[in-house]
Coordinates of C-alpha atoms and ligand atoms in Angstrom, one line a residue:
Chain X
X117 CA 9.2 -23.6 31.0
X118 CA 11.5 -24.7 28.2
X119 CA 10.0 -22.1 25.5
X120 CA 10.8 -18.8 27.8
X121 CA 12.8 -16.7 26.3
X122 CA 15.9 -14.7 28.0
X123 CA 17.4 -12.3 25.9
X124 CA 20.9 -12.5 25.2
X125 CA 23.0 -9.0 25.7
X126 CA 23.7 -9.2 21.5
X127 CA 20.3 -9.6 20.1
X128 CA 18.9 -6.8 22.2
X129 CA 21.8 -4.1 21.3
X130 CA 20.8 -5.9 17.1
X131 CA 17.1 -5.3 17.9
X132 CA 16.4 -8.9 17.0
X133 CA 14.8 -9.3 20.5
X134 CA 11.1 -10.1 18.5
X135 CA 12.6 -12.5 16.0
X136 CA 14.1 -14.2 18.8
X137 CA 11.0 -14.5 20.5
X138 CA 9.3 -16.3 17.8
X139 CA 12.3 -18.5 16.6
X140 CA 12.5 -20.3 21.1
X141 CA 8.7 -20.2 20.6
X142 CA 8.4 -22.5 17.4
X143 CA 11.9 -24.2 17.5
X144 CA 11.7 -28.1 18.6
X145 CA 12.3 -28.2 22.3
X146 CA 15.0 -30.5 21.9
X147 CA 17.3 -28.0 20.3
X148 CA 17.0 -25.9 23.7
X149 CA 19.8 -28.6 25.5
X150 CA 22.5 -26.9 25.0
X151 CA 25.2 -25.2 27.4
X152 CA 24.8 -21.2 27.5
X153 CA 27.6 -20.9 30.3
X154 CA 29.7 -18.5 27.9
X155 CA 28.5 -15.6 25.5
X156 CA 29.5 -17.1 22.6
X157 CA 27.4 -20.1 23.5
X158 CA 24.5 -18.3 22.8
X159 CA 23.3 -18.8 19.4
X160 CA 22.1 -22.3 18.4
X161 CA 23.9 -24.4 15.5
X162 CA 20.9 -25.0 12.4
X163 CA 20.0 -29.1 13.5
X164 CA 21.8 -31.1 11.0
X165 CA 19.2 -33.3 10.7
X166 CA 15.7 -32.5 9.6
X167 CA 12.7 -32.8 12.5
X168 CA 10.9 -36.8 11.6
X169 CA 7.4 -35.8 9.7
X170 CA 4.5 -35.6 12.5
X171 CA 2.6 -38.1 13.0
X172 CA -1.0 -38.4 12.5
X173 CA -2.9 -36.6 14.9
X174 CA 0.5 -34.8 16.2
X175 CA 0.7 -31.1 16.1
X176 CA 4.1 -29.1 16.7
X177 CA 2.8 -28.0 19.7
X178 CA 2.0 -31.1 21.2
X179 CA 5.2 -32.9 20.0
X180 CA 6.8 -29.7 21.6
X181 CA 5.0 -30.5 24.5
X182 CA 6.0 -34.3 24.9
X183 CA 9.3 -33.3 24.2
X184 CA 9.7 -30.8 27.1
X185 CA 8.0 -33.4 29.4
X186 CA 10.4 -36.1 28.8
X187 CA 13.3 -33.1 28.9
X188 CA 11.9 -32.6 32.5
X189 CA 11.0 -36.2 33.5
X190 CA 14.8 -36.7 32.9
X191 CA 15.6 -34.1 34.9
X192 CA 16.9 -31.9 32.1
X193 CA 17.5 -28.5 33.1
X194 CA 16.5 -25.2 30.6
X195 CA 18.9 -23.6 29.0
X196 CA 17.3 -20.5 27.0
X197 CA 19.2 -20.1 24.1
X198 CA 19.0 -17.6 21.0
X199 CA 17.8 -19.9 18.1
X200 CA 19.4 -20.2 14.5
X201 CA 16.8 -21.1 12.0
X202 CA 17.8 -24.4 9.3
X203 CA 19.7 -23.9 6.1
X204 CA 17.9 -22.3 3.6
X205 CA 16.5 -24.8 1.0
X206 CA 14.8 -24.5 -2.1
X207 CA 11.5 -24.5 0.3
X208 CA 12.3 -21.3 2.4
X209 CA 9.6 -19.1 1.8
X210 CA 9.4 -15.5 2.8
X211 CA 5.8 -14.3 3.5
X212 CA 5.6 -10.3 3.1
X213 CA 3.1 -8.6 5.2
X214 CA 2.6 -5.4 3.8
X215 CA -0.1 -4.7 6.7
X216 CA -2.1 -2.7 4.6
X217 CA -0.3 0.0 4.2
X218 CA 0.7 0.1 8.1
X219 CA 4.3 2.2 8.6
X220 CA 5.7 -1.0 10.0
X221 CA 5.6 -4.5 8.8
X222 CA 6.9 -7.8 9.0
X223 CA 8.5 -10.2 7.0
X224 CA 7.6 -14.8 7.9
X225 CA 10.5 -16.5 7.3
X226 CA 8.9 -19.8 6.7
X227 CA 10.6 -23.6 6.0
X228 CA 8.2 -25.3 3.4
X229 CA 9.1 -28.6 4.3
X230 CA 7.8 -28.3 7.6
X231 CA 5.5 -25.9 7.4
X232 CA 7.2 -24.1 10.3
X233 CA 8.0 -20.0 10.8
X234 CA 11.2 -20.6 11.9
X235 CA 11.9 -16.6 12.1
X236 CA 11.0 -13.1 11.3
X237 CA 12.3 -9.7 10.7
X238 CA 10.8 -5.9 10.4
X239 CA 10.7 -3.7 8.1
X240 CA 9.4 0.0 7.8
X241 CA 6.9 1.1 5.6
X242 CA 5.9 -1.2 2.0
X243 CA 9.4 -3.0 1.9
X244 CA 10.0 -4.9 -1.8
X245 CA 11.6 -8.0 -0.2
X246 CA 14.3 -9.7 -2.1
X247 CA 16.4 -13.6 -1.5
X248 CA 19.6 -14.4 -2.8
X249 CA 19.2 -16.9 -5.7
X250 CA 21.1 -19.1 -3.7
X251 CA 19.8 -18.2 -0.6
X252 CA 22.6 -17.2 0.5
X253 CA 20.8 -13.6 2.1
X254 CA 17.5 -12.4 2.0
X255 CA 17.0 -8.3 2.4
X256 CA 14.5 -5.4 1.9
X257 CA 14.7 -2.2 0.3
X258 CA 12.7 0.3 3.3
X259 CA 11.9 3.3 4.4
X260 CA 11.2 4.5 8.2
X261 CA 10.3 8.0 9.9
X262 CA 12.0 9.7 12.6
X263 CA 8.3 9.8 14.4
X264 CA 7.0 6.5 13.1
X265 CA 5.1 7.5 10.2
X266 CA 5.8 11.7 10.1
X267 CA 9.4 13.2 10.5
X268 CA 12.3 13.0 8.5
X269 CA 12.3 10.1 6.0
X270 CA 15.2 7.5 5.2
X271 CA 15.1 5.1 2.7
X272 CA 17.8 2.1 3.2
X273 CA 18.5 -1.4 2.0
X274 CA 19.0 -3.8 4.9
X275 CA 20.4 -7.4 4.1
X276 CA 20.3 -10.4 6.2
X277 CA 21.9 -13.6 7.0
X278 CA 19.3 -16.6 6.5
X279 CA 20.1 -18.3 9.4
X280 CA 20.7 -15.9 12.5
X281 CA 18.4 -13.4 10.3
X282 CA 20.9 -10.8 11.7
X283 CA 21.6 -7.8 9.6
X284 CA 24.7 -7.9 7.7
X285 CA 24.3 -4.5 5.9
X286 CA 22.3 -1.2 6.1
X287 CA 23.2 0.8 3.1
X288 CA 21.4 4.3 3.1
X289 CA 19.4 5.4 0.0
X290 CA 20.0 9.1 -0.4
X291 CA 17.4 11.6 -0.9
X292 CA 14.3 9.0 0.0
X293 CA 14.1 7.7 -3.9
X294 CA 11.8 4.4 -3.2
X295 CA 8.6 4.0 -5.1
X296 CA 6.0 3.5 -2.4
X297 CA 3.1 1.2 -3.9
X298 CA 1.8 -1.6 -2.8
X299 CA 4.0 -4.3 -3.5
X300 CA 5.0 -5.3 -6.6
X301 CA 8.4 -7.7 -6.3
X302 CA 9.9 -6.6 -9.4
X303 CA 10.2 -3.4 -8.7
X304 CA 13.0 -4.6 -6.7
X305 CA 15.9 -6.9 -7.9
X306 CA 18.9 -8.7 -7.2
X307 CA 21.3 -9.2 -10.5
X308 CA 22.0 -12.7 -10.9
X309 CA 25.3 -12.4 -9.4
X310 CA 23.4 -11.3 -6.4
X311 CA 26.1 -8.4 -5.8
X312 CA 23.7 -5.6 -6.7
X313 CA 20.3 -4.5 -6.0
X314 CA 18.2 -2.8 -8.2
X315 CA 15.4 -0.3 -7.3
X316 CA 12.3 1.6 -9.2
X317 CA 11.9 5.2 -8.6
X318 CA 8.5 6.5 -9.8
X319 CA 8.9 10.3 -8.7
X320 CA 10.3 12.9 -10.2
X321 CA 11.3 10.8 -12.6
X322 CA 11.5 7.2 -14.0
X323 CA 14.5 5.9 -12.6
X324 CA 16.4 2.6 -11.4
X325 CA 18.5 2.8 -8.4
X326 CA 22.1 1.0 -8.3
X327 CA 23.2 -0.4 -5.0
X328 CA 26.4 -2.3 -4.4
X329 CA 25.8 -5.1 -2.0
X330 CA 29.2 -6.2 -2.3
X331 CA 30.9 -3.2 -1.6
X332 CA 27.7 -2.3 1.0
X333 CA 27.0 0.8 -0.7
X334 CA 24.5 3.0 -3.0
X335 CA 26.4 3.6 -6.4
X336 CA 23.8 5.7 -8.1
X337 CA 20.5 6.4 -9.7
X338 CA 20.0 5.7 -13.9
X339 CA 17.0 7.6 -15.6
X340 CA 15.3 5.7 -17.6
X341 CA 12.3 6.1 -19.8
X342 CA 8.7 6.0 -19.3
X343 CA 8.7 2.3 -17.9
X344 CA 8.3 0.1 -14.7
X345 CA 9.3 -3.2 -13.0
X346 CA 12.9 -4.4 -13.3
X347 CA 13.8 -7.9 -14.7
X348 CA 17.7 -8.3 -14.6
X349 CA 19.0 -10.5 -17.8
X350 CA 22.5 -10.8 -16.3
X351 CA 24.8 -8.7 -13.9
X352 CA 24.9 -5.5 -16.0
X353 CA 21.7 -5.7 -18.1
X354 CA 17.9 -5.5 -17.5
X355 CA 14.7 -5.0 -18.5
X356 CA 11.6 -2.7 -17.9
X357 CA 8.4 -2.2 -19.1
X358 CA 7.7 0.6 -20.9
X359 CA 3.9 2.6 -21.1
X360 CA 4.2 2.3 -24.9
X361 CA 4.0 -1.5 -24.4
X362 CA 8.0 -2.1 -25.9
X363 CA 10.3 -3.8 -22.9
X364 CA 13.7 -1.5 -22.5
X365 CA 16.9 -3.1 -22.3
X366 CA 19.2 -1.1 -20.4
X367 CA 22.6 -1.7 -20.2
X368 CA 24.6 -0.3 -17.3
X369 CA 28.3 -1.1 -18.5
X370 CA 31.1 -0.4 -15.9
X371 CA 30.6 3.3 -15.0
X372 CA 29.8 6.0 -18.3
X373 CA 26.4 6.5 -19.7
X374 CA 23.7 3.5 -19.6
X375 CA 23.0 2.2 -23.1
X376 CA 18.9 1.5 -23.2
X377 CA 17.2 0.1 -26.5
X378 CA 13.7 -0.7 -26.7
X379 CA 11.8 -3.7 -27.8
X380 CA 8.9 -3.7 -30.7
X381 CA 5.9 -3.0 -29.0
X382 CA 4.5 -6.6 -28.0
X383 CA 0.6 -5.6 -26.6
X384 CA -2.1 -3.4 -27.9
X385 CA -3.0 -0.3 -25.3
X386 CA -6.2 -1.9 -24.4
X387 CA -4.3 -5.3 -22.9
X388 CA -3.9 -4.7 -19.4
X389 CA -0.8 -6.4 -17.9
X390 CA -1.0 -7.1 -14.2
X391 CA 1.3 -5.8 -11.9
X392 CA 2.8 -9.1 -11.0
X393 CA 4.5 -10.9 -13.9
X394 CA 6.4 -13.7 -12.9
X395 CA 10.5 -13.8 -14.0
X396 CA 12.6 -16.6 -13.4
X397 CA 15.9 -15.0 -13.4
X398 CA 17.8 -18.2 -14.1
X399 CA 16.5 -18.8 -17.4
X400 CA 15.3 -15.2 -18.4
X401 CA 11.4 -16.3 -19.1
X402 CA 9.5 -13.6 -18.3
X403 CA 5.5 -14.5 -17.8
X404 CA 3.1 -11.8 -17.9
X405 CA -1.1 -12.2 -17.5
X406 CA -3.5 -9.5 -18.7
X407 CA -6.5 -9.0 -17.1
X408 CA -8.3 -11.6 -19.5
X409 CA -6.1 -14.2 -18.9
X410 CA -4.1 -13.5 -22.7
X411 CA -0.5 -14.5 -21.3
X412 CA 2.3 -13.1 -22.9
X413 CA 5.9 -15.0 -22.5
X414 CA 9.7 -13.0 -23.4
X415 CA 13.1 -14.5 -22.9
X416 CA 15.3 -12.2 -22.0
X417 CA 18.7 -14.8 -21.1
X418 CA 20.0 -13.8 -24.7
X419 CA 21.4 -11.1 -26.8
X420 CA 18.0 -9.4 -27.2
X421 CA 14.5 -10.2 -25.9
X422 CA 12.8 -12.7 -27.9
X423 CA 9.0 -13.3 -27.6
X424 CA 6.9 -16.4 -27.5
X425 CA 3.2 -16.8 -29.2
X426 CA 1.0 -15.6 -26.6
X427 CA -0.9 -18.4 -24.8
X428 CA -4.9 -17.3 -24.3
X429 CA -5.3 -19.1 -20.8
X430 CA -9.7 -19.2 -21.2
X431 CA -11.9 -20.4 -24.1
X432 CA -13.9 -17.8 -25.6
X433 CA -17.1 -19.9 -23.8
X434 CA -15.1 -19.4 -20.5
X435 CA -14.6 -15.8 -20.9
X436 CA -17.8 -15.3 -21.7
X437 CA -19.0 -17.1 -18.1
X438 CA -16.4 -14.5 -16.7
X439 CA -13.1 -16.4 -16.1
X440 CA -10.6 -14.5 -15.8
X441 CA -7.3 -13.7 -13.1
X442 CA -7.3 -12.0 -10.1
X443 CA -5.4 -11.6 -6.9
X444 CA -1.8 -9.7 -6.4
X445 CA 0.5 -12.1 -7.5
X446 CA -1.8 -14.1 -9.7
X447 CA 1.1 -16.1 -11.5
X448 CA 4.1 -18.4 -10.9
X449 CA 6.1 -20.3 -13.3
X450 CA 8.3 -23.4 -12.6
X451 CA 11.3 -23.1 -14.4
X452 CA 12.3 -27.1 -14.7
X453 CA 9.0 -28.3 -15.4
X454 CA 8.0 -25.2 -17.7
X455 CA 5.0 -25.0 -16.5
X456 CA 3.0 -21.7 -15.5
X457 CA 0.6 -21.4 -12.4
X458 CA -2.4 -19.0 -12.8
X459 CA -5.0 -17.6 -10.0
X460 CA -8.1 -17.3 -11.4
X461 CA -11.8 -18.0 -10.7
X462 CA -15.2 -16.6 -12.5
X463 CA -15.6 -12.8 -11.8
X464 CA -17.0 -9.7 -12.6
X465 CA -14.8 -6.8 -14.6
X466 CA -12.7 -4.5 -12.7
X467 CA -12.5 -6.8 -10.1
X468 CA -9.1 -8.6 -10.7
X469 CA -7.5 -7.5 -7.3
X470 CA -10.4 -9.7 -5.4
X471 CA -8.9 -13.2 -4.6
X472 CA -9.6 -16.5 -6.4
X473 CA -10.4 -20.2 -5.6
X474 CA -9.2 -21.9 -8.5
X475 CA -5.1 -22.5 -10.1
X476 CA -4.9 -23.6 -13.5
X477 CA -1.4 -25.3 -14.7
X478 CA -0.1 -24.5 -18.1
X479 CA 2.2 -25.5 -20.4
X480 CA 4.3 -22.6 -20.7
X481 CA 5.2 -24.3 -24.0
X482 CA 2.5 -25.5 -25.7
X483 CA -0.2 -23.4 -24.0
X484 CA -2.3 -26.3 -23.0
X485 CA -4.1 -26.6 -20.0
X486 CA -2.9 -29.8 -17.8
X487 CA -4.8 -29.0 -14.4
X488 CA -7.2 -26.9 -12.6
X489 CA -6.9 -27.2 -9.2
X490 CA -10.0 -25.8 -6.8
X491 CA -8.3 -24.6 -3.5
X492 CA -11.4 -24.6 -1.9
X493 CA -11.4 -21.1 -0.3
X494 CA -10.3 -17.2 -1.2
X495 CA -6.4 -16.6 -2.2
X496 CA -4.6 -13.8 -3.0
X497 CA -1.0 -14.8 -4.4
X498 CA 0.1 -18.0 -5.3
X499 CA 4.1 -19.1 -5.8
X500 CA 6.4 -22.2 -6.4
X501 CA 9.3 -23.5 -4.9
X502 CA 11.8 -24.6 -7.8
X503 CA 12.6 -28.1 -6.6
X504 CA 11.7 -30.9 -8.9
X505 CA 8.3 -31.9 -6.9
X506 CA 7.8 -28.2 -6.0
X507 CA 5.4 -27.0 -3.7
X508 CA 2.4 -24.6 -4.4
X509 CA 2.0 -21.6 -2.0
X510 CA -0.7 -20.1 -1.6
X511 CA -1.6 -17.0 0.4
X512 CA -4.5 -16.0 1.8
X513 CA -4.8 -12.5 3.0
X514 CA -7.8 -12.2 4.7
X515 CA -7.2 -15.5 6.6
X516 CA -3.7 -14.7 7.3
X517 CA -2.6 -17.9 6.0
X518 CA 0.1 -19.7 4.0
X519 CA -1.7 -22.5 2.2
X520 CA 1.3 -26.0 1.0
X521 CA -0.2 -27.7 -2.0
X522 CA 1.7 -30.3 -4.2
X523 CA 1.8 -28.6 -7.5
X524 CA 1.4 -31.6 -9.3
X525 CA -1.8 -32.3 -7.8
X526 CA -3.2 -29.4 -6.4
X527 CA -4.0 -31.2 -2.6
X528 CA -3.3 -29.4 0.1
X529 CA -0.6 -31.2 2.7
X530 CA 0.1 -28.1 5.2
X531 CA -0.5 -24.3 6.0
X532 CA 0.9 -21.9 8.5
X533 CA -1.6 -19.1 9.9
X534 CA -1.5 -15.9 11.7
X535 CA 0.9 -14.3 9.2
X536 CA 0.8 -10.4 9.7
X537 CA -2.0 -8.1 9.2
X538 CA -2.7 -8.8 5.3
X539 CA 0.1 -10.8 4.0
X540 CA 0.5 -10.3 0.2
X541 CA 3.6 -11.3 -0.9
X542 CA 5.5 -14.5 -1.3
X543 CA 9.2 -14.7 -2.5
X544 CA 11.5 -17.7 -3.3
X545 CA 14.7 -18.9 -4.4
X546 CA 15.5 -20.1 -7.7
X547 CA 18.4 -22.5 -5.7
Chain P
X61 CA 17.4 37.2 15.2
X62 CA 16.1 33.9 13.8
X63 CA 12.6 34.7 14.3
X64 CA 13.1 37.9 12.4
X65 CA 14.5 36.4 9.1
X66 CA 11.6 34.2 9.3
X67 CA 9.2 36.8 9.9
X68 CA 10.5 39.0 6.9
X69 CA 11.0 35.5 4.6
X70 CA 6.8 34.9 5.2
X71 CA 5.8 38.3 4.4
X72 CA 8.0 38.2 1.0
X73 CA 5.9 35.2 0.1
X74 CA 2.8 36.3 1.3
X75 CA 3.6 40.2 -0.7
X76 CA 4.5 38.5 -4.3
X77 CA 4.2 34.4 -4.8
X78 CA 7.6 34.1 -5.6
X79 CA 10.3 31.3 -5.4
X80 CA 14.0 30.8 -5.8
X81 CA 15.1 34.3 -6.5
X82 CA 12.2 35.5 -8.7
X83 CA 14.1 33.8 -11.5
X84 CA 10.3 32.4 -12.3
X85 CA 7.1 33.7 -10.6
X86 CA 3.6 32.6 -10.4
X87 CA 1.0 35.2 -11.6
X88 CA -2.0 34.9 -9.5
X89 CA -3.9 38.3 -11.1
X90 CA -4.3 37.6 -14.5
X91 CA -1.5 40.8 -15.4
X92 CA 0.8 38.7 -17.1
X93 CA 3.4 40.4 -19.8
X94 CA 2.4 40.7 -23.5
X95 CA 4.1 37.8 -25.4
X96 CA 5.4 34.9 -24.1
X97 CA 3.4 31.2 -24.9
X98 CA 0.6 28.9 -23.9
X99 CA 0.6 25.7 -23.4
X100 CA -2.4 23.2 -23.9
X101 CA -2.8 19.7 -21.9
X102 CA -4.3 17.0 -23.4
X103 CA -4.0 13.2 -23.6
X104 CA -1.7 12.9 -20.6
X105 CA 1.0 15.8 -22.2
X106 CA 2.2 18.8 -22.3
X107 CA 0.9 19.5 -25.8
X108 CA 3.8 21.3 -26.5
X109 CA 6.8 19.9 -24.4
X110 CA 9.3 22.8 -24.9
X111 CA 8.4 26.6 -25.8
X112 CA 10.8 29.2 -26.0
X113 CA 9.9 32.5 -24.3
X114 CA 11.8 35.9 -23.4
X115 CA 13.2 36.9 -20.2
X116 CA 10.2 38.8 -18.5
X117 CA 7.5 36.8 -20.5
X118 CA 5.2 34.6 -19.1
X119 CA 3.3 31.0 -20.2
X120 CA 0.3 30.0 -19.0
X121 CA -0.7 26.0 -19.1
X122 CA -3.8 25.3 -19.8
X123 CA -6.0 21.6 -18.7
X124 CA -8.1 20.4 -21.7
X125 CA -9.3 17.3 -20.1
X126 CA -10.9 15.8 -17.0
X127 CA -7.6 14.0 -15.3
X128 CA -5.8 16.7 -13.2
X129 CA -2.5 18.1 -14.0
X130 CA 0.1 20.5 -12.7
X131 CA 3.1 21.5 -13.5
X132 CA 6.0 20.9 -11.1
X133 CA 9.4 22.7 -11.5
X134 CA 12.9 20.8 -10.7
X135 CA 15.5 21.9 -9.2
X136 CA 18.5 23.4 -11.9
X137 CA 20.2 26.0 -13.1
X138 CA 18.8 29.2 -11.2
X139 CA 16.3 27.5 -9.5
X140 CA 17.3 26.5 -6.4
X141 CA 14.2 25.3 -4.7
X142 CA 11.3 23.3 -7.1
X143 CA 8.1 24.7 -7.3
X144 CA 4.9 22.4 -7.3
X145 CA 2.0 24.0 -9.0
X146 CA -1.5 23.3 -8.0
X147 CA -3.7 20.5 -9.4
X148 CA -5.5 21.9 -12.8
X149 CA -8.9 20.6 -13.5
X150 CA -10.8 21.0 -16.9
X151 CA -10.3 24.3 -18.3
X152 CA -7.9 26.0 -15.4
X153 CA -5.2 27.6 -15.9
X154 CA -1.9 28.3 -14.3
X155 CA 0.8 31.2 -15.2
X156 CA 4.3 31.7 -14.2
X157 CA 6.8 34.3 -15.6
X158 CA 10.2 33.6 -16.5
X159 CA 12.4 36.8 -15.1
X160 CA 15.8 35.4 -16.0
X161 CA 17.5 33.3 -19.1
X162 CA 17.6 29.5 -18.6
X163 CA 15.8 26.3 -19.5
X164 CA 13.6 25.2 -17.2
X165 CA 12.4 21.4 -16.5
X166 CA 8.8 20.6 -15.4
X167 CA 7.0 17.5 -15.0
X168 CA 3.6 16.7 -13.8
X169 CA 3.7 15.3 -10.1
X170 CA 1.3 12.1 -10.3
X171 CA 2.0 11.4 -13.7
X172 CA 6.1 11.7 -14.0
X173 CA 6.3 10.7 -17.3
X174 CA 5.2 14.0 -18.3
X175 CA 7.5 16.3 -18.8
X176 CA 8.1 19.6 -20.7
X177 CA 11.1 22.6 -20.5
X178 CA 10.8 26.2 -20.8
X179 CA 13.1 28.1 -22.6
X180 CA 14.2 31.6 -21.6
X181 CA 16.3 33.4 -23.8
Ligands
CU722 CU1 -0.6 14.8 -15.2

């Protein structure tokens, strides 16, 4: 059959075997025709073209499936290759599947525009994924046991190339300093140069870990205050949140002392921000929901944090009838259209981590309300893709499923199931 | 040979809960040295965040309120392993004397952000 899969010598010594698998399982048959006679013959060029839409009634599958039969009416032979997934676009979307809480997981490489997983790598245990902002690489900050889940511990930060999805570096984290929490994706980061990663250590002691991509190695660990998440501002300066509800800047500066400086203090104690803010790196706006729906908005691109009039996302009359957000990662913002995405639906208190059916689209500007879209079932995280007619993704972890809307009108065009265990997280690139 | 060292490291432990040296030392019997400070824990702190004691005195911490707390030793200057106390519920208390000069660095294990030092002069 035209979909089996013979391993090549290189992707079993890289322990790529599984991605392999997938990627000759859900790559179009006709990309299979091609010579494997020498070694070097066996990876697969991405097709320079993209696949024609489906057509009505047509499934991959059964596309696939005319495709092989033709392939074979021909008299084509098979020639099992190891697959290369397309270019990254603005529509690559990684899925995260934390597995709840499972010591190994996986990461869905998935192309938006098709609504295809075109690949898929591991990871240890609750891995903060990161992608290139110009998708360049995609990587994971991770931590495996000796004995699967017992044993000695190593934390390490493994990068990968967005086509073969082989590793191109596995820099070692020393003395196992990752936060382990469910996952929250800023509390991993890539500065906007993408040449360093930036990590969150919660114990002993508040601090961000340095690591040098570029030079493939860990450079060191900064204490900082009381504060969480990590929004880079530009290559040597970021931002955290602090418990006394100021931001920090901290500035790293080519080797001496960091220099940090906190921000007034922008919410009262009793506002609750969620653990998912959204940050668009590219232009510094940071978006951050409370619990009720109050959304507070910083820009970070300049000199000094600047902060916008908070936007109230409900009426009073809605509160009251218990709107308010819920979910993991409850917001996205699209950066051209300045427009923020919010998952929310009519709930009791204390119960913002339960999913939602409804989106509502806001004028990150103005604070008006321009949509509410009804998904029509239970999701969990919702993103963008930053193209001009950007898609809406939107995960559902108890189905397993990566819901494609429009975001300009809410319907939905595609999804892609069987994700994981309890997929949670979706990440994009700001290309 | 190994087996031995072990053996005799146990029953040092098990004789006198003691850590890195006996530089500090948890007092388990309530016959803690005269002087020396308390510490209270309230509002998610150390009340007082840096007391200054004698070599040979003692402080004893002290949980006001409902959340637990401990207090967790770092590694530093003579102390060469750190020393995670137990959790403290509402009104326990937890003792360790301080047997030679140094500052010592503590922090509460779930809650990092607290921290205190102990001064030993
Ligand atoms: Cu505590």
């Amino acid at each position: 059959m035209t979909h089996a899969y013979r391993p090549g010598k290189a992707s079993l010594r890289s322990g790529i075997a599984l991605s392999a698998v997938l990627l000759a399982l859900t790559a179009p048959t006709g990309a299979l025709a091609q010579d494997t006679q020498t070694p070097t013959a066996q990876t697969q060029t991405p097709a320079e073209t993209a696949p024609a839409p489906l057509a009505a009634g047509e499934t991959h599958g059964t596309r696939a499936a005319a495709e092989a039969a033709a392939h074979l009416a021909a008299g084509g032979e098979d020639e099992p290759v190891v697959l290369q997934a397309p270019a990254p676009d603005a529509r690559r979307v990684y899925v995260n599947d934390p597995a709840h809480f499972a010591a190994i997981t996986q990461q869905y490489i998935v192309d938006g525009n098709t609504a295809r997983v075109v690949g898929m790598v591991d990871a240890g245990f609750l891995p903060n994924p990161v992608v290139a902002s110009d998708g360049s690489f995609f990587g994971h900050v991770s931590s495996v046991w000796s004995r699967i889940a017992r044993g000695e511990r190593t934390d390490y930060v493994e990068v990968f190339d967005p086509v073969t999805h082989e590793p191109t570096a596995d820099i070692e984290l020393p003395n196992t300093p990752r936060f382990l929490v469910g996952t929250y994706p800023w509390m991993s980061a890539l500065t906007p140069n993408n040449k360093t990663l930036l990590f969150y250590q919660f114990s002993p002691t508040p601090a961000v870990g340095v690591v040098d991509l570029a030079g493939k190695r860990f450079d060191r660990m900064i204490e900082v205050p009381d504060c969480y998440h990590i929004f880079p501002s530009s290559d040597q300066t970021f931002y955290m949140h602090c418990r006394d509800g100021s931001l920090l800047k901290v500035t790293r500066g080519e080797g001496g002392e960091p220099q940090t400086q906190n921000t007034e203090v922008f919410h009262r104690e009793d506002e609750y921000l969620i653990n998912h803010p959204a940050y668009s790196p590219k232009n510094g706006r940071l978006v951050w929901p409370t619990y009720t729906g109050k959304i507070f908005q910083a820009d970070l691109g300049g000199e000094n944090a600047t902060f916008r009039e908070p936007i109230e996302a409900f009426t009073e009359e809605e509160k009251q009838a218990g709107w308010a957000p819920g979910g993991w990662q409850q917001v996205a913002y699209h950066r051209d259209s300045n427009r923020i995405f919010l998952l929310a639906d009519q709930r009791p208190q204390w119960t913002h981590k339960t999913p939602s059916r409804f989106v509502l689209v806001i004028d990150a500007e103005t604070g008006q309300r321009i949509a509410r879209y009804d998904l029509g079932r239970n999701i969990d995280s919702i993103a963008v893709s930053q193209d001009a007619e950007p898609q809406l993704y939107a995960l559902s972890t108890v189905e397993r499923t990566l819901f494609i809307h429009d975001a300009a009108t809410g319907e939905e065009t595609s999804s892609v199931d069987q994700l994981g265990h309890g997929p949670q997280v979706i990440t994009t690139a700001d290309m | 040979m190994r087996t031995l060292v072990s053996a005799t490291l146990c029953l040092t432990l098990l004789s006198a809960p003691a850590f890195a040296a006996d530089s500090i030392q948890v007092i388990t019997d309530g016959n803690a040295a005269a002087g020396g400070a308390t510490v209270e824990i309230a509002k998610m702190k150390f009340a007082t965040p840096e007391v200054t004691v004698k070599a040979g005195e003692a402080v004893t911490w002290t949980n006001t309120e409902a959340l637990p707390h401990n207090v967790h030793f770092k590694t530093g200057p003579g102390l060469t392993e750190e020393h995670e106390g137990p959790m403290l519920r509402s009104k326990q208390t937890y003792t360790v004397q301080f047997n030679e000069p140094g500052t010592y660095e503590y922090i509460c294990t779930p809650h990092p952000f607290m921290k205190g030092k102990v001064v030993v002069e």
